[in-house]
Tab-separated table of C-alpha atoms in Angstrom:
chain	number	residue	atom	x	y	z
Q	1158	UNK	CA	-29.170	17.944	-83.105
Q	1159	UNK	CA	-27.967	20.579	-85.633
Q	1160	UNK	CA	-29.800	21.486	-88.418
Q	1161	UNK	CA	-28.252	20.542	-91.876
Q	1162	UNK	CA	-28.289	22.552	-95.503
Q	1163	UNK	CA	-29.645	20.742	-98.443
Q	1164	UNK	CA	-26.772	18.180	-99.932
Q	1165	UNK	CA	-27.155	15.942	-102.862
Q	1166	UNK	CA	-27.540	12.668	-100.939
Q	1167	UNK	CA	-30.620	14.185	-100.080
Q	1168	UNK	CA	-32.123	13.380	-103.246
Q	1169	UNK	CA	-33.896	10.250	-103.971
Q	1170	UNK	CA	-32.234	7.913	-106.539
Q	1171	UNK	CA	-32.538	8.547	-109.665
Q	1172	UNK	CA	-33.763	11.382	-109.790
Q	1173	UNK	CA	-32.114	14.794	-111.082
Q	1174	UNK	CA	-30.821	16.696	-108.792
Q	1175	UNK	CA	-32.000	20.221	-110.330
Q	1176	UNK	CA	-35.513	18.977	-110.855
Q	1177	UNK	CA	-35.781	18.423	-106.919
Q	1178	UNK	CA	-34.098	21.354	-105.613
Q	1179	UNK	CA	-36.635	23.122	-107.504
Q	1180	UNK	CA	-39.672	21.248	-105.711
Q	1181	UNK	CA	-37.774	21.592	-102.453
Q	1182	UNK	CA	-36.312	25.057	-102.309
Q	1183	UNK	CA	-38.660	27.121	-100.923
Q	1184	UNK	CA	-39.799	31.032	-101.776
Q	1185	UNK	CA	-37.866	33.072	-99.569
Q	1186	UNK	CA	-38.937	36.733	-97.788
Q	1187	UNK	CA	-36.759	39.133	-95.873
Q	1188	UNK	CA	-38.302	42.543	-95.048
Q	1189	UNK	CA	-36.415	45.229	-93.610
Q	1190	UNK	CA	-37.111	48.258	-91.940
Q	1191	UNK	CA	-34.990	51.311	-91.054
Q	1192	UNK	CA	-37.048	53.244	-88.510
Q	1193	UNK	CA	-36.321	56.546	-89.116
Q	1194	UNK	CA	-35.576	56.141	-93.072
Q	1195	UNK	CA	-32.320	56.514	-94.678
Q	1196	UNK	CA	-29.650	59.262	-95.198
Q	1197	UNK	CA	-30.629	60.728	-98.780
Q	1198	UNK	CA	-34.444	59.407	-98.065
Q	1199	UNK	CA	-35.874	62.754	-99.220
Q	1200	UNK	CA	-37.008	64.845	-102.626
Q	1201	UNK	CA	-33.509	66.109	-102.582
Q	1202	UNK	CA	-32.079	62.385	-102.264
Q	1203	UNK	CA	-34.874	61.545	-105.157
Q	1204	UNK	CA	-32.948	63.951	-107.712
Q	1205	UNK	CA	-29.731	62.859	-107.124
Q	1206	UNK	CA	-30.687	58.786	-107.646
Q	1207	UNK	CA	-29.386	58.056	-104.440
Q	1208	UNK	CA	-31.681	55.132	-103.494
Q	1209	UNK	CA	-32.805	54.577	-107.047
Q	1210	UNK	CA	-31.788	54.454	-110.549
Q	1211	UNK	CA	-32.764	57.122	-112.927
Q	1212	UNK	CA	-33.419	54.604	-116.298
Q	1213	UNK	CA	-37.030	52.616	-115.862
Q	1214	UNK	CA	-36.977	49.324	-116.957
Q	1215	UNK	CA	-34.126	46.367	-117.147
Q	1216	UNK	CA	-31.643	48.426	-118.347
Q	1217	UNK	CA	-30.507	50.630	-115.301
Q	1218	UNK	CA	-27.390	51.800	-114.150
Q	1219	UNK	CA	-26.606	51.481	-110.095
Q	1220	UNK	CA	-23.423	53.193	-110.397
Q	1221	UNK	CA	-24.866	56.797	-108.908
Q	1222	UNK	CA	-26.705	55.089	-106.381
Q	1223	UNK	CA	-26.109	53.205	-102.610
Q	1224	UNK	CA	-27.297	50.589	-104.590
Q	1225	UNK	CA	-24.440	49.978	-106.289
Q	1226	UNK	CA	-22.562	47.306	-104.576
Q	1227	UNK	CA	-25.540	45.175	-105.708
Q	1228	UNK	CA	-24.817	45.760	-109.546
Q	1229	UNK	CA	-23.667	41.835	-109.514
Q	1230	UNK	CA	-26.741	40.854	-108.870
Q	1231	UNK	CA	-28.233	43.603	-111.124
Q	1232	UNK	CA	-29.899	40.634	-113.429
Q	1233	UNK	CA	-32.201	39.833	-110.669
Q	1234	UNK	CA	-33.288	43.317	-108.969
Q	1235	UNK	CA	-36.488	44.997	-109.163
Q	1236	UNK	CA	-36.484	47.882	-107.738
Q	1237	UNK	CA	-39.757	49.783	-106.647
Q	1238	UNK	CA	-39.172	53.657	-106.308
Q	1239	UNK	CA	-41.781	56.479	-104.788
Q	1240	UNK	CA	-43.899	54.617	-102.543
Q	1241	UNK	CA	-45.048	56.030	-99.591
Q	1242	UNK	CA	-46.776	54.775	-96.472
Q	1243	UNK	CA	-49.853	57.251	-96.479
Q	1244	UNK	CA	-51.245	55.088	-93.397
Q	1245	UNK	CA	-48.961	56.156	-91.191
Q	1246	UNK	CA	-50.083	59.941	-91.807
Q	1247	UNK	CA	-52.596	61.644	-89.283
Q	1248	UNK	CA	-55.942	61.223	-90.125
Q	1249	UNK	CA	-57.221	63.273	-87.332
Q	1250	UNK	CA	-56.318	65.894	-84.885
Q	1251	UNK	CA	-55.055	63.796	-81.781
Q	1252	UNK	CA	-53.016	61.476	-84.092
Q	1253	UNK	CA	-51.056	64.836	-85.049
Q	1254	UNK	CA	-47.043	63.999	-84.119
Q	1255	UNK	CA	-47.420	60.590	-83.882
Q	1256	UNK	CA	-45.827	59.560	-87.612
Q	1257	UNK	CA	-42.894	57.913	-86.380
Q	1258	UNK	CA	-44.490	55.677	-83.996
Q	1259	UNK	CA	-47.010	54.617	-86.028
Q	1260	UNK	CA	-44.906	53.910	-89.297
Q	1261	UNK	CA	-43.381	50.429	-88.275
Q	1262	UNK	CA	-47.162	48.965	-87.530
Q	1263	UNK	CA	-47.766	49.993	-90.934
Q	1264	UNK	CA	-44.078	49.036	-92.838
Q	1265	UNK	CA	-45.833	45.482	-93.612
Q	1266	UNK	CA	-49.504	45.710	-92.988
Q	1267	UNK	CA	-50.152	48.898	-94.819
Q	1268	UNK	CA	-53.443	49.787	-92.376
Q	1269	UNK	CA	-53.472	52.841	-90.246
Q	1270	UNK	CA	-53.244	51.730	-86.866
Q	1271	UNK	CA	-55.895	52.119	-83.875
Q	1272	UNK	CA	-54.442	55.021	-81.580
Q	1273	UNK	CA	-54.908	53.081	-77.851
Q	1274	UNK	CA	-52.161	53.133	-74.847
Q	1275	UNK	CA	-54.085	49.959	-74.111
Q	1276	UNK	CA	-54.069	46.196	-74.913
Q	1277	UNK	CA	-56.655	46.599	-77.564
Q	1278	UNK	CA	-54.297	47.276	-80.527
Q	1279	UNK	CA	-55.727	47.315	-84.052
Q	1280	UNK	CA	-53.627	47.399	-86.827
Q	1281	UNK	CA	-53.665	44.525	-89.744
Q	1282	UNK	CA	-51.998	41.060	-90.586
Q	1283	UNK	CA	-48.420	42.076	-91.685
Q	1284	UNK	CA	-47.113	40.276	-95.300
Q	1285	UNK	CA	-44.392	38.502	-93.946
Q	1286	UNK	CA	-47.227	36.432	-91.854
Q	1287	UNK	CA	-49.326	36.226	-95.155
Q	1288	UNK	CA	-46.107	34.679	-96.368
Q	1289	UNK	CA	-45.445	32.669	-93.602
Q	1290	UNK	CA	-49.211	30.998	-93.910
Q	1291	UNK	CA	-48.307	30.461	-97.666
Q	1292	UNK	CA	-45.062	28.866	-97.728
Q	1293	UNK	CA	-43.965	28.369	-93.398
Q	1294	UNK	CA	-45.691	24.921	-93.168
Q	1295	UNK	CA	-42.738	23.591	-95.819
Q	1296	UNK	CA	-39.848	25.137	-93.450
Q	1297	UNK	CA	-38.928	24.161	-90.049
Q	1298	UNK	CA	-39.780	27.618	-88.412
Q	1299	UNK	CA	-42.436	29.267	-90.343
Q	1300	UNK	CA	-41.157	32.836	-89.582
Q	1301	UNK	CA	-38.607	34.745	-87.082
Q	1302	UNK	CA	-38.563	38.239	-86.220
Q	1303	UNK	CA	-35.035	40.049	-85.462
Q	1304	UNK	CA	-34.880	43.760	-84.304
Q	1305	UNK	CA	-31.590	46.006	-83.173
Q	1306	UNK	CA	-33.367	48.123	-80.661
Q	1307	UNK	CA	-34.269	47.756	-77.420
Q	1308	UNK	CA	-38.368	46.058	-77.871
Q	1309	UNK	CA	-39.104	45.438	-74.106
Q	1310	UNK	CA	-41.270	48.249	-73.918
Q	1311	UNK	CA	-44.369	48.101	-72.147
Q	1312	UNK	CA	-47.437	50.282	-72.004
Q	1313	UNK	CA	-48.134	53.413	-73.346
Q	1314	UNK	CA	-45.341	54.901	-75.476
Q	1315	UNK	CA	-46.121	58.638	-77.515
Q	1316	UNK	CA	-48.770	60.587	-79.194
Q	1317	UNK	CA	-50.999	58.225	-77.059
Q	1318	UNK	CA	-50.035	54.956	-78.998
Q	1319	UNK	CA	-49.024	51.321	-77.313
Q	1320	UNK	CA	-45.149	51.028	-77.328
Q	1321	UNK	CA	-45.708	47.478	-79.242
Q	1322	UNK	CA	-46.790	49.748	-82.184
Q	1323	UNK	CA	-42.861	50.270	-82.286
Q	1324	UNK	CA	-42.046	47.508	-80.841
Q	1325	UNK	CA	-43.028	44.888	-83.986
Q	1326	UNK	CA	-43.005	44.722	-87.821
Q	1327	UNK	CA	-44.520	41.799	-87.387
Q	1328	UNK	CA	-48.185	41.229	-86.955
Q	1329	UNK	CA	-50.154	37.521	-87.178
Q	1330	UNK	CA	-53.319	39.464	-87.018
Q	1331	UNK	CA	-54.688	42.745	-86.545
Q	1332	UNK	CA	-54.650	42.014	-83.128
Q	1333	UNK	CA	-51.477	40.203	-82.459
Q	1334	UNK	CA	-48.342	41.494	-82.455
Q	1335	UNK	CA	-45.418	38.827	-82.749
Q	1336	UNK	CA	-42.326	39.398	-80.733
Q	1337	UNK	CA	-38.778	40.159	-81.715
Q	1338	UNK	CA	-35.441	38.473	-81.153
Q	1339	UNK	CA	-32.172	40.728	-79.963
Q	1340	UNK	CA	-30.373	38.744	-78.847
Q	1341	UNK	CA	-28.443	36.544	-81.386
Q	1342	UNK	CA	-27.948	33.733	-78.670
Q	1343	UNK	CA	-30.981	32.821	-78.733
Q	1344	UNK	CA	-31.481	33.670	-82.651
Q	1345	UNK	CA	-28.506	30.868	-82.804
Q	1346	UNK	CA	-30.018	28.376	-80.354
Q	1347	UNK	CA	-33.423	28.479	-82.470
Q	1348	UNK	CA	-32.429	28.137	-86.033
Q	1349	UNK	CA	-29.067	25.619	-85.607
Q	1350	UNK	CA	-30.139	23.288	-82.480
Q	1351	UNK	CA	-29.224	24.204	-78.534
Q	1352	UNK	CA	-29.044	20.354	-77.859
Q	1353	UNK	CA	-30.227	19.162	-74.637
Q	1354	UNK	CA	-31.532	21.062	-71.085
Q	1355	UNK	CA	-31.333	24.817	-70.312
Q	1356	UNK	CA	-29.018	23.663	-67.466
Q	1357	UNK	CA	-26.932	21.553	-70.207
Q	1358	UNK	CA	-26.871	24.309	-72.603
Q	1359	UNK	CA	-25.745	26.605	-69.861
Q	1360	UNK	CA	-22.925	24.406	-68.628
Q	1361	UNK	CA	-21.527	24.582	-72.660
Q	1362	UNK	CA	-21.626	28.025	-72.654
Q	1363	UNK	CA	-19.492	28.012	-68.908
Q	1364	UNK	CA	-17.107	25.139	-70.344
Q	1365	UNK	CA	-16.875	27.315	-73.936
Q	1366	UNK	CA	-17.741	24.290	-75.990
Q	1367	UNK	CA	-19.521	24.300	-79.024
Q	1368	UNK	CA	-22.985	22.449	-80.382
Q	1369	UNK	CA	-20.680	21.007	-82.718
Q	1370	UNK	CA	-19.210	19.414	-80.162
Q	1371	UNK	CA	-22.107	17.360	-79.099
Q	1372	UNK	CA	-23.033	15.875	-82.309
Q	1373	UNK	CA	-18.915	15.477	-83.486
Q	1374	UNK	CA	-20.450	11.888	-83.633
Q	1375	UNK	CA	-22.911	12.168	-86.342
Q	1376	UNK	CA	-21.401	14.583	-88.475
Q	1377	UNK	CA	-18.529	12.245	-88.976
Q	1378	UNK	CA	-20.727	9.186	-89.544
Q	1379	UNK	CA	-22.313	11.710	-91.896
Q	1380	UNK	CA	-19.310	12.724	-93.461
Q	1381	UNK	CA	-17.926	9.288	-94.651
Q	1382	UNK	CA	-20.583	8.791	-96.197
Q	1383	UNK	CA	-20.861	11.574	-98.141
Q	1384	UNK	CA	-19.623	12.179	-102.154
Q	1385	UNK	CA	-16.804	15.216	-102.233
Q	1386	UNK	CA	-18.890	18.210	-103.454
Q	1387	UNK	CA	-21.115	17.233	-100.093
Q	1388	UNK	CA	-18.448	17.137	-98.188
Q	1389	UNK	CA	-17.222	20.169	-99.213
Q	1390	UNK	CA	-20.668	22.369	-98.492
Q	1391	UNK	CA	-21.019	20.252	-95.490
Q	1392	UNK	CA	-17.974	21.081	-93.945
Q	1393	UNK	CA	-18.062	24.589	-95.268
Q	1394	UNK	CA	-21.453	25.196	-93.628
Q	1395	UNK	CA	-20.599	23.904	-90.221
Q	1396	UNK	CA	-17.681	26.268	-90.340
Q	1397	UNK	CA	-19.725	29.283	-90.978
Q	1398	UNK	CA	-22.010	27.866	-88.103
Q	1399	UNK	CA	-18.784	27.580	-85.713
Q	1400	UNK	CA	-17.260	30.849	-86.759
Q	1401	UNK	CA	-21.084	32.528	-86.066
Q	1402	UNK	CA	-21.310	30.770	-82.642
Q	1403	UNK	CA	-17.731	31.769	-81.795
Q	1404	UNK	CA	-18.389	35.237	-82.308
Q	1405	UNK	CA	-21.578	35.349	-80.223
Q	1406	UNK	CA	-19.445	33.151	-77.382
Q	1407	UNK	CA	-16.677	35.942	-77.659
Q	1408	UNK	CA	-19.257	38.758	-77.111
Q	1409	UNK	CA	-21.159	36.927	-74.385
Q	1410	UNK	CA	-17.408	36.704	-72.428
Q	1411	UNK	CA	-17.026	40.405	-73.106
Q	1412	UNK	CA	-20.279	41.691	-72.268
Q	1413	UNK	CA	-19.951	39.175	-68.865
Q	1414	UNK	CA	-16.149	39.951	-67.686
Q	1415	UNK	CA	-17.776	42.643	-65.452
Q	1416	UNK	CA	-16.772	45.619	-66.994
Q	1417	UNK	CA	-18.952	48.907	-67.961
Q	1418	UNK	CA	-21.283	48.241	-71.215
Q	1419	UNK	CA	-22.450	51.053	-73.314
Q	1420	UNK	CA	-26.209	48.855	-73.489
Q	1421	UNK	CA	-25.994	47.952	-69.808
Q	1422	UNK	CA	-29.625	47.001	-69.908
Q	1423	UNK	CA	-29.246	44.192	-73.116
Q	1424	UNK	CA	-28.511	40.010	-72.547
Q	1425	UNK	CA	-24.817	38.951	-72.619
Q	1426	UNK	CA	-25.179	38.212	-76.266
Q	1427	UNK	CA	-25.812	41.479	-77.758
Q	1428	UNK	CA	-23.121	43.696	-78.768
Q	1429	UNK	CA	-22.464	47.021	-77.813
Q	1430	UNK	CA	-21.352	47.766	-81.532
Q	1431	UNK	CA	-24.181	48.546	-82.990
Q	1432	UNK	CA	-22.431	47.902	-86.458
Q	1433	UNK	CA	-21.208	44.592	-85.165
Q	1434	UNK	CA	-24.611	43.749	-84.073
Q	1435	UNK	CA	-26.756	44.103	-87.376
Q	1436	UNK	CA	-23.759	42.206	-88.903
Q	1437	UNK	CA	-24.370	39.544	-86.837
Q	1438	UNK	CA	-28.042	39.216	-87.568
Q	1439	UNK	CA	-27.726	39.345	-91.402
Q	1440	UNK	CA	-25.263	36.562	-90.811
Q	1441	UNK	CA	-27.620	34.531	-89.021
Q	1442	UNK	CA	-30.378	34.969	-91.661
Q	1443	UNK	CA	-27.951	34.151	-94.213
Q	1444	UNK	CA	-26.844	30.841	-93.040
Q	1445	UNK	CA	-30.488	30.214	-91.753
Q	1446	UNK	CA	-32.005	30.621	-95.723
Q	1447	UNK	CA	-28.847	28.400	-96.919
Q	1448	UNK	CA	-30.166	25.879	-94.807
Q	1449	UNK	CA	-33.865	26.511	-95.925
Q	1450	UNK	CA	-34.627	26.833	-92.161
């Protein structure tokens, strides 16, 4: 099966179609973190606007900032400046050094973490799972959690911390850190439908075929029944999920054809292009919020 976005013949008759895409569309949460900050991310950076606008209030301008291929969406931006993440500071002498590694256990929880090399990490429930308690139960899959890095850390890490300190923005309690997904195969495969065995999804991937494929059945059935305006986002959404999978089977070839990978320790489906990799994932999360997945 293959997951489908919402279409009008989805609403019950007679009713308006606006009034249930309201009750239906859910509230959506994407949370981001850039490990080491941002070029600009400094008091220097702060003076020249470079991550935020100078004005307060609605009226302010992007134009001096990174911000400013954003401007036409300006309406619906808030942007928060000067916050810090004072948790991830050293509260006592051993935890001296250790900012870095303790900063993405506190991005989303905002609670200083517990500095063990063991199992017995302590940090605090992370928002996106306070979210994901709130609102997941209406979606499909409550949450997912996508990283760039290498996560398969074990152990003890730095400054006497647990490598899944780094490892996870993601936490479903204080003491349980949720995994991450790098590899956009398998990103794919979870939000738009793998379809049948691990042995019959790895014979597709041999014979190059696509999910589409399997289900060419239904989505025509589908189709004809369909008014135009559905058939136009349906057929424009299946697209964008081709186009997605062919560009993960074209880097799985590469990455498999035997010759020398820059990340010779990451699966087939992650890119060596580190710029062609977070493109990737942002393209996944896009089509996987148009299809309120």
């Amino acid at each position: 099966s293959v997951a489908l976005p919402f279409l009008d013949a989805m609403v019950p008759a007679g009713r308006h179609w606006k009034k249930t895409f309201a009750e239906i569309d859910k509230t959506r949460l994407i949370a981001i973190e850039i490990v080491h900050g941002s070029a600009g991310c400094t008091e220097w950076g702060a003076t020249q606007n470079l991550w935020s606008p100078a004005e307060e209030g609605r009226d302010f301008d992007l134009s001096p900032s990174v911000l400013k291929p954003l401007e036409p969406f300006q309406d619906y931006l808030t942007i928060v400046s000067n916050t810090d993440m004072r948790n991830a500071d050293a509260f006592s002498a051993p935890e001296i050094g250790g900012d870095h590694f303790r900063s993405s256990a506190v991005f989303l929880t905002q609670a200083h973490p517990k500095q063990t090399e063991g199992s017995d990490v302590l940090v605090g429930m992370s928002l996106d799972q306070m979210f994901a308690n709130r609102f997941g139960q209406d979606t499909p899959i409550p949450s997912m959690q996508f990283c760039i890095e290498n996560v398969d850390q074990a152990g003890g890490c730095s400054y006497g911390y647990a490598c899944v300190y780094t490892d996870t923005i993601s936490w479903a309690s204080p003491t349980e850190p949720l995994p991450m997904i790098r590899d956009p195969r398998v990103a794919f495969d979870m939000l738009f439908g793998a379809g049948g065995t691990p042995k019959a999804r790895a014979e597709r991937r041999r014979a190059n075929s696509s999910i589409l494929d399997w289900v060419a059945g239904e989505v025509g059935e589908i189709t004809r029944a369909l008014g135009p305006e559905d058939r136009v986002r349906l057929e424009s959404y299946l697209e964008n999920v081709r186009e997605l999978e062919r560009r993960i089977q074209k880097i799985e070839a590469q990455n498999s054809s035997g010759e020398t990978r820059e990340l010779p320790e990451a699966p087939a489906g992650v890119p060596d292009s580190f710029s062609e990799h977070v493109k990737l994932m942002f393209d996944l999360q896009a089509l996987a919020f148009q299809n309120d997945m």
